[in-house]
Short mmCIF file of C-alpha atoms and ligand atoms in Angstrom, two decimals:
data_model
loop_
_atom_site.label_atom_id
_atom_site.label_comp_id
_atom_site.label_asym_id
_atom_site.label_seq_id
_atom_site.Cartn_x
_atom_site.Cartn_y
_atom_site.Cartn_z
CA MET A 1 0.00 0.00 0.00
CA LYS A 2 1.19 3.54 -0.75
CA VAL A 3 -0.19 6.96 0.16
CA VAL A 4 -0.52 9.95 -2.16
CA CYS A 5 -2.02 13.33 -1.33
CA THR A 6 -3.01 16.75 -2.56
CA GLU A 7 -0.95 19.83 -1.68
CA LYS A 8 -3.07 20.91 1.25
CA SER A 9 -3.23 17.51 2.98
CA GLN A 10 0.49 16.70 3.06
CA ILE A 11 1.03 16.66 6.80
CA LEU A 12 -2.00 14.51 7.54
CA ALA A 13 -1.09 12.14 4.68
CA VAL A 14 2.42 11.59 6.05
CA ARG A 15 1.00 11.01 9.53
CA ILE A 16 -1.37 8.40 8.07
CA ALA A 17 1.49 6.75 6.14
CA ASP A 18 3.61 6.67 9.33
CA GLN A 19 0.76 5.09 11.28
CA LEU A 20 0.42 2.43 8.59
CA GLY A 21 4.18 1.95 8.20
CA VAL A 22 3.97 2.62 4.44
CA GLN A 23 5.51 5.15 2.07
CA ALA A 24 3.99 8.51 1.14
CA VAL A 25 4.77 8.95 -2.57
CA GLU A 26 5.72 12.41 -3.80
CA THR A 27 3.48 14.22 -6.27
CA ARG A 28 4.65 17.27 -8.23
CA PHE A 29 2.17 20.12 -8.46
CA ALA A 30 2.21 22.95 -10.98
CA ARG A 31 -0.04 25.25 -12.99
CA PHE A 32 -0.30 25.75 -16.72
CA PRO A 33 0.18 29.36 -17.90
CA ASP A 34 -3.61 29.83 -18.05
CA GLY A 35 -3.98 28.82 -14.40
CA GLU A 36 -5.17 25.27 -14.94
CA LEU A 37 -3.83 22.77 -12.42
CA TYR A 38 -1.30 20.08 -13.28
CA LEU A 39 0.13 17.24 -11.25
CA GLN A 40 2.29 14.18 -11.69
CA VAL A 41 2.67 11.34 -9.21
CA ALA A 42 6.45 11.03 -9.04
CA GLY A 43 6.91 7.47 -7.89
CA PRO A 44 5.57 4.03 -8.74
CA LEU A 45 2.35 3.02 -6.96
CA ASP A 46 1.35 -0.33 -5.53
CA ASP A 47 -1.82 -2.22 -6.36
CA GLU A 48 -3.38 -0.51 -3.38
CA THR A 49 -3.24 3.28 -3.13
CA VAL A 50 -4.63 5.57 -0.48
CA ILE A 51 -5.44 9.02 -1.84
CA VAL A 52 -5.71 11.75 0.80
CA GLY A 53 -7.17 15.18 0.07
CA SER A 54 -9.46 17.58 1.88
CA VAL A 55 -11.78 19.67 -0.26
CA THR A 56 -10.84 22.98 1.33
CA ASP A 57 -11.53 25.08 -1.77
CA ASN A 58 -12.23 24.74 -5.50
CA ASP A 59 -8.59 24.19 -6.47
CA ALA A 60 -8.26 21.45 -3.87
CA PHE A 61 -11.40 19.85 -5.31
CA ILE A 62 -10.00 19.80 -8.88
CA GLN A 63 -6.57 18.70 -7.67
CA LEU A 64 -8.13 15.77 -5.83
CA MET A 65 -10.07 14.68 -8.94
CA LEU A 66 -6.87 14.88 -11.02
CA LEU A 67 -5.00 12.82 -8.43
CA ILE A 68 -7.69 10.11 -8.41
CA ASP A 69 -7.46 9.95 -12.18
CA ALA A 70 -3.67 9.69 -12.06
CA CYS A 71 -4.00 6.67 -9.75
CA GLU A 72 -6.73 4.94 -11.71
CA ALA A 73 -4.83 1.75 -12.59
CA THR A 74 -4.76 0.60 -8.95
CA THR A 75 -7.29 -0.15 -6.23
CA ASN A 76 -7.91 3.25 -4.75
CA THR A 77 -9.21 4.15 -1.34
CA LEU A 78 -10.10 7.80 -1.09
CA VAL A 79 -9.70 9.72 2.18
CA VAL A 80 -11.52 13.06 2.17
CA PRO A 81 -10.92 14.33 5.70
CA TYR A 82 -12.87 17.54 5.07
CA LEU A 83 -15.54 17.45 2.38
CA GLY A 84 -16.21 21.01 1.27
CA TYR A 85 -19.73 21.70 -0.07
CA ALA A 86 -21.14 19.29 2.53
CA ARG A 87 -23.29 21.98 4.15
CA GLN A 88 -25.39 22.43 0.98
CA ASP A 89 -26.75 18.94 1.57
CA LYS A 90 -30.28 19.69 0.42
CA LYS A 91 -32.20 22.14 -1.75
CA PHE A 92 -32.93 24.92 0.74
CA LYS A 93 -34.59 26.99 -2.03
CA ASP A 94 -36.02 26.11 -5.45
CA GLY A 95 -33.43 26.04 -8.20
CA GLU A 96 -30.49 25.21 -5.94
CA PRO A 97 -28.18 22.23 -6.47
CA VAL A 98 -27.49 19.62 -3.81
CA SER A 99 -23.81 20.52 -3.77
CA ALA A 100 -22.84 17.75 -1.34
CA ARG A 101 -24.21 15.22 -3.83
CA VAL A 102 -22.27 16.85 -6.68
CA ALA A 103 -19.02 16.68 -4.71
CA ALA A 104 -19.57 13.11 -3.53
CA ARG A 105 -20.42 11.82 -7.01
CA ALA A 106 -17.51 13.62 -8.65
CA LEU A 107 -15.06 12.11 -6.18
CA SER A 108 -16.42 8.56 -6.39
CA ARG A 109 -15.15 7.67 -9.85
CA GLY A 110 -12.31 5.15 -9.74
CA VAL A 111 -12.34 4.53 -5.99
CA SER A 112 -13.65 1.53 -4.09
CA ASP A 113 -13.98 3.02 -0.60
CA VAL A 114 -14.29 6.57 0.72
CA ILE A 115 -13.37 7.65 4.24
CA THR A 116 -14.62 10.97 5.58
CA VAL A 117 -14.31 12.59 9.01
CA ASN A 118 -17.31 14.16 10.76
CA ILE A 119 -19.01 14.65 7.42
CA HIS A 120 -21.49 17.19 8.85
CA GLU A 121 -24.57 15.15 7.94
CA LYS A 122 -24.41 11.35 7.87
CA GLU A 123 -26.93 11.17 5.01
CA ILE A 124 -24.35 12.66 2.62
CA ALA A 125 -22.41 9.37 2.68
CA ARG A 126 -25.11 7.75 0.54
CA TYR A 127 -24.22 10.09 -2.35
CA PHE A 128 -20.85 8.37 -2.84
CA ASP A 129 -20.88 5.65 -5.51
CA ALA A 130 -18.43 3.70 -3.34
CA VAL A 131 -18.44 2.12 0.10
CA ALA A 132 -18.47 5.09 2.48
CA HIS A 133 -17.15 5.23 6.04
CA ASP A 134 -17.52 8.31 8.22
CA LEU A 135 -15.28 8.64 11.28
CA SER A 136 -15.72 10.82 14.33
CA LEU A 137 -13.00 12.67 16.25
CA ALA A 138 -15.17 13.08 19.37
CA VAL A 139 -12.94 10.80 21.46
CA ASP A 140 -9.80 12.56 20.20
CA ILE A 141 -11.23 15.98 21.12
CA GLY A 142 -12.22 14.60 24.53
CA ASP A 143 -8.66 13.32 25.06
CA TYR A 144 -7.20 16.65 24.03
CA LEU A 145 -9.47 18.53 26.43
CA LYS A 146 -8.52 16.19 29.27
CA GLY A 147 -4.93 17.35 28.80
CA GLN A 148 -5.95 21.01 29.17
CA GLY A 149 -6.77 20.63 32.86
CA PHE A 150 -10.13 22.44 32.83
CA ALA A 151 -11.90 21.95 36.15
CA ASP A 152 -15.53 20.88 35.65
CA PRO A 153 -16.00 22.40 32.16
CA LEU A 154 -19.35 22.58 30.38
CA ILE A 155 -19.11 21.06 26.90
CA LEU A 156 -21.54 22.99 24.75
CA ALA A 157 -22.84 22.34 21.23
CA PRO A 158 -23.93 25.53 19.43
CA ASP A 159 -26.94 23.78 17.88
CA SER A 160 -29.00 20.62 18.24
CA GLY A 161 -27.17 19.05 15.25
CA ALA A 162 -23.96 18.92 17.29
CA ALA A 163 -25.63 17.83 20.57
CA ASP A 164 -24.67 14.14 20.30
CA PHE A 165 -21.14 15.14 19.34
CA ALA A 166 -20.85 17.29 22.50
CA THR A 167 -22.24 14.47 24.65
CA GLU A 168 -19.70 12.03 23.22
CA ILE A 169 -16.82 14.44 23.87
CA ALA A 170 -18.06 15.18 27.40
CA SER A 171 -18.29 11.49 28.25
CA GLU A 172 -14.49 11.23 27.85
CA GLY A 173 -14.04 13.35 30.97
CA CYS A 174 -17.39 12.69 32.72
CA TRP A 175 -18.23 16.35 32.10
CA GLN A 176 -21.62 17.99 31.63
CA ALA A 177 -22.84 18.57 28.06
CA ASP A 178 -25.62 20.78 26.72
CA TYR A 179 -26.62 22.52 23.48
CA LEU A 180 -27.99 25.85 22.25
CA LYS A 181 -30.86 26.49 19.88
CA LYS A 182 -29.57 28.24 16.77
CA THR A 183 -31.38 29.85 13.86
CA ARG A 184 -29.29 30.89 10.85
CA ILE A 185 -30.19 34.35 9.51
CA SER A 186 -27.49 34.58 6.80
CA GLY A 187 -24.17 32.97 5.88
CA GLU A 188 -22.44 34.99 8.60
CA GLU A 189 -25.17 35.73 11.13
CA VAL A 190 -27.03 33.47 13.52
CA ARG A 191 -29.60 34.02 16.28
CA MET A 192 -29.51 32.00 19.47
CA GLU A 193 -32.27 31.57 21.96
CA PRO A 194 -31.02 32.57 25.40
CA LYS A 195 -30.73 29.52 27.59
CA ASN A 196 -29.94 29.67 31.27
CA PHE A 197 -26.90 27.62 32.02
CA ASP A 198 -25.07 27.20 35.25
CA VAL A 199 -21.93 28.82 33.81
CA LYS A 200 -21.11 31.44 36.46
CA GLY A 201 -17.38 31.18 37.11
CA ARG A 202 -17.06 28.09 34.87
CA GLU A 203 -15.00 27.28 31.83
CA VAL A 204 -17.15 26.50 28.78
CA VAL A 205 -15.83 24.63 25.75
CA ILE A 206 -17.94 25.07 22.60
CA VAL A 207 -17.53 22.14 20.24
CA ASP A 208 -18.64 21.91 16.62
CA ASP A 209 -17.86 19.98 13.46
CA ILE A 210 -16.97 23.13 11.47
CA ILE A 211 -15.99 26.68 12.35
CA SER A 212 -16.32 28.75 9.20
CA THR A 213 -17.15 32.46 9.56
CA GLY A 214 -17.19 32.10 13.34
CA GLY A 215 -20.65 33.73 13.46
CA THR A 216 -22.08 30.81 15.43
CA LEU A 217 -19.29 30.84 17.97
CA ALA A 218 -19.18 34.64 18.37
CA THR A 219 -22.90 34.76 19.20
CA ALA A 220 -22.60 31.89 21.69
CA THR A 221 -19.49 33.40 23.30
CA LYS A 222 -21.21 36.70 23.98
CA MET A 223 -24.20 34.97 25.53
CA LEU A 224 -21.98 32.86 27.79
CA TYR A 225 -19.92 35.81 29.04
CA ASP A 226 -23.16 37.74 29.67
CA GLN A 227 -24.19 34.81 31.87
CA GLY A 228 -20.96 34.94 33.87
CA ALA A 229 -18.74 32.27 32.28
CA ALA A 230 -15.12 32.50 33.48
CA GLY A 231 -13.75 31.52 30.09
CA VAL A 232 -14.97 30.37 26.71
CA HIS A 233 -12.87 27.99 24.62
CA ALA A 234 -13.59 26.30 21.30
CA ALA A 235 -12.62 23.05 19.63
CA CYS A 236 -13.77 21.87 16.22
CA VAL A 237 -12.90 19.16 13.74
CA HIS A 238 -12.63 21.31 10.60
CA GLY A 239 -11.08 24.77 11.07
CA VAL A 240 -12.23 26.57 7.93
CA PHE A 241 -11.78 30.04 9.53
CA THR A 242 -13.17 32.05 6.60
CA GLY A 243 -12.52 35.79 6.34
CA GLY A 244 -10.41 36.30 9.44
CA ALA A 245 -12.62 34.20 11.72
CA TYR A 246 -9.75 33.08 13.96
CA VAL A 247 -8.77 36.64 14.85
CA ARG A 248 -12.40 37.69 15.13
CA LEU A 249 -13.13 34.96 17.66
CA ARG A 250 -10.04 35.57 19.75
CA ALA A 251 -10.99 39.27 19.79
CA ALA A 252 -14.50 38.26 20.92
CA GLY A 253 -12.95 36.62 23.99
CA VAL A 254 -12.53 32.99 22.94
CA LYS A 255 -9.53 32.06 25.09
CA SER A 256 -8.35 29.09 23.08
CA LEU A 257 -9.38 27.87 19.65
CA VAL A 258 -8.20 24.56 18.21
CA CYS A 259 -9.05 22.22 15.35
CA SER A 260 -7.82 18.94 13.90
CA ASP A 261 -5.51 18.49 10.92
CA THR A 262 -8.33 17.63 8.47
CA ILE A 263 -7.56 21.21 7.41
CA GLU A 264 -3.92 21.85 8.28
CA ARG A 265 -3.61 24.91 10.50
CA ALA A 266 -1.15 26.29 13.01
CA CYS A 267 -3.84 25.61 15.64
CA SER A 268 -4.34 21.96 14.58
CA ALA A 269 -3.96 20.50 18.07
CA PHE A 270 -5.05 16.91 17.46
CA THR A 271 -4.80 14.61 14.49
CA ALA A 272 -7.28 12.57 12.49
CA ALA A 273 -4.44 10.25 11.35
CA ASN A 274 -4.93 7.58 14.01
CA ARG A 275 -8.64 7.11 13.30
CA ILE A 276 -8.06 7.14 9.53
CA ALA A 277 -5.21 4.61 9.74
CA GLU A 278 -7.38 2.32 11.91
CA ALA A 279 -10.20 2.53 9.35
CA LEU A 280 -7.84 1.89 6.43
CA LYS A 281 -6.62 -1.30 8.06
CA LYS A 282 -10.23 -2.55 8.05
CA CYS A 283 -11.07 -1.53 4.45
C1 LIG B 301 -23.61 24.05 10.89
O1 LIG B 301 -24.58 23.32 11.01
C2 LIG B 301 -22.25 23.63 11.29
O2 LIG B 301 -22.28 22.55 12.17
C3 LIG B 301 -21.49 24.76 11.96
O3 LIG B 301 -22.17 25.15 13.14
C4 LIG B 301 -21.40 25.96 11.05
O4 LIG B 301 -20.89 25.55 9.81
C5 LIG B 301 -20.52 27.02 11.61
O5 LIG B 301 -20.47 28.06 10.68
P1 LIG B 301 -20.02 29.52 11.09
O6 LIG B 301 -18.68 29.40 11.78
O7 LIG B 301 -19.95 30.24 9.78
O8 LIG B 301 -21.06 30.09 12.01
#
């Protein structure tokens, strides 16, 4: 087995290869003069290839499709740690595409299995024309938080969709978990129903699958400080951090903000490599 990856998933890919005790094969990336993407896998591949690439933006999406095509002579397992477009998982308005379905179908050609990580909505997995496995980093986030030494933290999901995720994380440290009720007003703005928590003098850790604009977290943070929280922290799987969200959230009083390496960031504090390597051994 060998591992190949797109440009933006290099660190995670090498971690996965190390966990599996196999080689990560170099790929050369370039652009044609008109901006089109080019790549060439630089080494020979085995019969079994693991292709690792998060869909962090449109270029990463195209690069991943090119890489799958370049590996098409072998048995390919695709690892998409972060699947961009997953949040448009239904037609919210007439005339809209189901973008998650488009992405899943486009990435299914030439692969036998697909591994995703906290895919946002489990139903999306059925759009892959391949055997799909979705992994959760809840235990890994719980382990990370245990190492932070918070005394009696509240683990809080910003919406009901993340409530089970928060409960799973909290169970790692026998902590309390709860969730907020969120209504999205626009891409960047959300409304939250005030909920009375017992947060006076307590540390609160908000957990979510994705932090994108940070609108969700900023609104929750304000509400928690208004209710007397001693500190608000945040941990997510996919740190998208669109449009300066990291700085915005730190300025809003979020004391620490971490994510996994499904999107490689300076604040990637825990890795998805172990879970992915475990799953690959079972594929
Ligand atoms: C939505 O359902 C997701 O789980 C996240 O809560 C959302 O993507 C966060 O987005 P933002 O950071 O832009 O508020």
